[in-house]
mmCIF file of C-alpha atoms in Angstrom:
data_model
loop_
_atom_site.group_PDB
_atom_site.id
_atom_site.type_symbol
_atom_site.label_atom_id
_atom_site.label_comp_id
_atom_site.label_asym_id
_atom_site.label_seq_id
_atom_site.Cartn_x
_atom_site.Cartn_y
_atom_site.Cartn_z
ATOM 1 C CA UNK A 2 213.938 -50.061 -90.768
ATOM 2 C CA UNK A 3 214.816 -50.478 -94.545
ATOM 3 C CA UNK A 4 213.042 -47.545 -96.229
ATOM 4 C CA UNK A 5 211.549 -44.244 -96.149
ATOM 5 C CA UNK A 6 210.027 -42.412 -99.202
ATOM 6 C CA UNK A 7 210.743 -38.815 -100.002
ATOM 7 C CA UNK A 8 207.050 -37.369 -98.674
ATOM 8 C CA UNK A 9 208.282 -38.981 -94.926
ATOM 9 C CA UNK A 10 211.637 -37.764 -95.066
ATOM 10 C CA UNK A 11 210.850 -34.143 -95.804
ATOM 11 C CA UNK A 12 207.815 -34.370 -93.064
ATOM 12 C CA UNK A 13 210.231 -35.507 -90.974
ATOM 13 C CA UNK A 14 213.262 -33.337 -91.669
ATOM 14 C CA UNK A 15 215.809 -35.810 -92.526
ATOM 15 C CA UNK A 16 217.812 -34.535 -96.269
ATOM 16 C CA UNK A 17 217.957 -38.437 -97.324
ATOM 17 C CA UNK A 18 217.831 -41.948 -96.535
ATOM 18 C CA UNK A 19 221.378 -42.339 -94.814
ATOM 19 C CA UNK A 20 220.450 -38.959 -92.825
ATOM 20 C CA UNK A 21 217.327 -40.860 -91.760
ATOM 21 C CA UNK A 22 219.369 -44.024 -90.698
ATOM 22 C CA UNK A 23 221.650 -42.368 -88.813
ATOM 23 C CA UNK A 24 219.328 -40.000 -87.065
ATOM 24 C CA UNK A 25 217.221 -43.116 -86.059
ATOM 25 C CA UNK A 26 219.696 -45.640 -85.845
ATOM 26 C CA UNK A 27 217.438 -47.566 -88.324
ATOM 27 C CA UNK A 28 215.181 -48.245 -85.170
ATOM 28 C CA UNK A 29 211.074 -47.137 -85.559
ATOM 29 C CA UNK A 30 211.585 -46.684 -81.502
ATOM 30 C CA UNK A 31 213.381 -43.359 -81.862
ATOM 31 C CA UNK A 32 210.921 -41.837 -84.075
ATOM 32 C CA UNK A 33 208.522 -41.773 -80.966
ATOM 33 C CA UNK A 34 208.655 -39.105 -78.308
ATOM 34 C CA UNK A 35 210.497 -41.125 -75.513
ATOM 35 C CA UNK A 36 207.565 -40.587 -72.822
ATOM 36 C CA UNK A 37 205.484 -42.677 -75.382
ATOM 37 C CA UNK A 38 207.364 -45.108 -76.871
ATOM 38 C CA UNK A 39 206.175 -47.961 -74.490
ATOM 39 C CA UNK A 40 202.526 -46.822 -74.860
ATOM 40 C CA UNK A 41 202.746 -46.805 -78.620
ATOM 41 C CA UNK A 42 204.637 -50.031 -78.703
ATOM 42 C CA UNK A 43 202.315 -51.656 -76.574
ATOM 43 C CA UNK A 44 199.251 -50.440 -78.465
ATOM 44 C CA UNK A 45 200.592 -51.545 -81.729
ATOM 45 C CA UNK A 46 201.600 -55.020 -80.742
ATOM 46 C CA UNK A 47 197.899 -55.410 -78.883
ATOM 47 C CA UNK A 48 196.034 -54.280 -82.249
ATOM 48 C CA UNK A 49 198.304 -57.055 -84.005
ATOM 49 C CA UNK A 50 198.100 -59.848 -81.475
ATOM 50 C CA UNK A 51 194.209 -59.389 -81.160
ATOM 51 C CA UNK A 52 194.027 -60.932 -85.349
ATOM 52 C CA UNK A 53 194.487 -57.250 -87.134
ATOM 53 C CA UNK A 54 196.758 -57.281 -89.333
ATOM 54 C CA UNK A 55 196.126 -53.251 -89.131
ATOM 55 C CA UNK A 56 197.216 -50.856 -86.305
ATOM 56 C CA UNK A 57 195.834 -47.432 -85.464
ATOM 57 C CA UNK A 58 197.788 -45.003 -83.290
ATOM 58 C CA UNK A 59 198.468 -41.203 -82.772
ATOM 59 C CA UNK A 60 201.326 -39.990 -81.113
ATOM 60 C CA UNK A 61 204.135 -37.552 -81.158
ATOM 61 C CA UNK A 62 206.753 -38.110 -84.256
ATOM 62 C CA UNK A 63 210.337 -37.213 -83.231
ATOM 63 C CA UNK A 64 211.984 -35.029 -86.544
ATOM 64 C CA UNK A 65 215.300 -34.677 -87.379
ATOM 65 C CA UNK A 66 215.844 -31.249 -85.269
ATOM 66 C CA UNK A 67 214.663 -32.578 -82.240
ATOM 67 C CA UNK A 68 211.181 -31.046 -82.819
ATOM 68 C CA UNK A 69 207.654 -33.057 -82.382
ATOM 69 C CA UNK A 70 204.704 -33.236 -84.591
ATOM 70 C CA UNK A 71 201.564 -35.308 -83.603
ATOM 71 C CA UNK A 72 201.030 -38.025 -86.580
ATOM 72 C CA UNK A 73 198.196 -40.622 -86.749
ATOM 73 C CA UNK A 74 200.323 -43.868 -88.278
ATOM 74 C CA UNK A 75 198.485 -46.769 -89.795
ATOM 75 C CA UNK A 76 200.530 -49.548 -89.667
ATOM 76 C CA UNK A 77 200.142 -52.677 -91.493
ATOM 77 C CA UNK A 78 201.983 -56.366 -91.104
ATOM 78 C CA UNK A 79 202.836 -58.785 -93.307
ATOM 79 C CA UNK A 80 204.998 -61.815 -94.585
ATOM 80 C CA UNK A 81 207.051 -61.719 -97.184
ATOM 81 C CA UNK A 82 209.193 -64.541 -98.865
ATOM 82 C CA UNK A 83 212.403 -62.598 -99.240
ATOM 83 C CA UNK A 84 212.330 -59.902 -96.083
ATOM 84 C CA UNK A 85 209.912 -61.975 -93.311
ATOM 85 C CA UNK A 86 208.014 -59.682 -91.363
ATOM 86 C CA UNK A 87 207.175 -56.599 -92.986
ATOM 87 C CA UNK A 88 205.413 -53.473 -91.454
ATOM 88 C CA UNK A 89 204.582 -50.937 -94.010
ATOM 89 C CA UNK A 90 203.506 -47.653 -92.248
ATOM 90 C CA UNK A 91 201.657 -44.579 -93.635
ATOM 91 C CA UNK A 92 201.843 -41.405 -91.408
ATOM 92 C CA UNK A 93 199.697 -38.625 -91.544
ATOM 93 C CA UNK A 94 200.465 -35.231 -90.264
ATOM 94 C CA UNK A 95 197.894 -34.647 -87.652
ATOM 95 C CA UNK A 96 197.390 -30.959 -87.790
ATOM 96 C CA UNK A 97 197.573 -30.670 -91.505
ATOM 97 C CA UNK A 98 194.414 -33.621 -91.231
ATOM 98 C CA UNK A 99 192.524 -31.564 -88.909
ATOM 99 C CA UNK A 100 192.626 -28.626 -90.879
ATOM 100 C CA UNK A 101 191.782 -30.047 -94.518
ATOM 101 C CA UNK A 102 189.277 -32.058 -92.853
ATOM 102 C CA UNK A 103 187.760 -30.099 -89.931
ATOM 103 C CA UNK A 104 184.110 -30.833 -90.437
ATOM 104 C CA UNK A 105 184.825 -34.346 -90.400
ATOM 105 C CA UNK A 106 186.818 -34.116 -87.056
ATOM 106 C CA UNK A 107 183.828 -32.212 -85.546
ATOM 107 C CA UNK A 108 181.184 -34.211 -87.145
ATOM 108 C CA UNK A 109 178.790 -35.807 -84.736
ATOM 109 C CA UNK A 110 177.498 -38.510 -87.234
ATOM 110 C CA UNK A 111 180.486 -40.560 -89.028
ATOM 111 C CA UNK A 112 179.552 -42.311 -92.460
#
């Protein structure tokens, strides 16, 4: 991992980027609840290897204090001349999404 914005640091309970890097050892894997790590990584790579540049996965995100929150992770992989293969990830708080968009989560018809 090379970067996390302030909104994500707040969601994950880290004071700053240094604390985040120290707490996760700069590994995405360390953000995932231990018993979900293998399944999450497998799902992400299966989606990417099937030809999609995007992946979508729901799991428990480990916060700095050791608690977990459910998130929807939307990732995108790109090739950068400067950095090589780069993943961009948008983490969305699952409970907040359900609270704010409950009618969409419960809708029988999807637009």
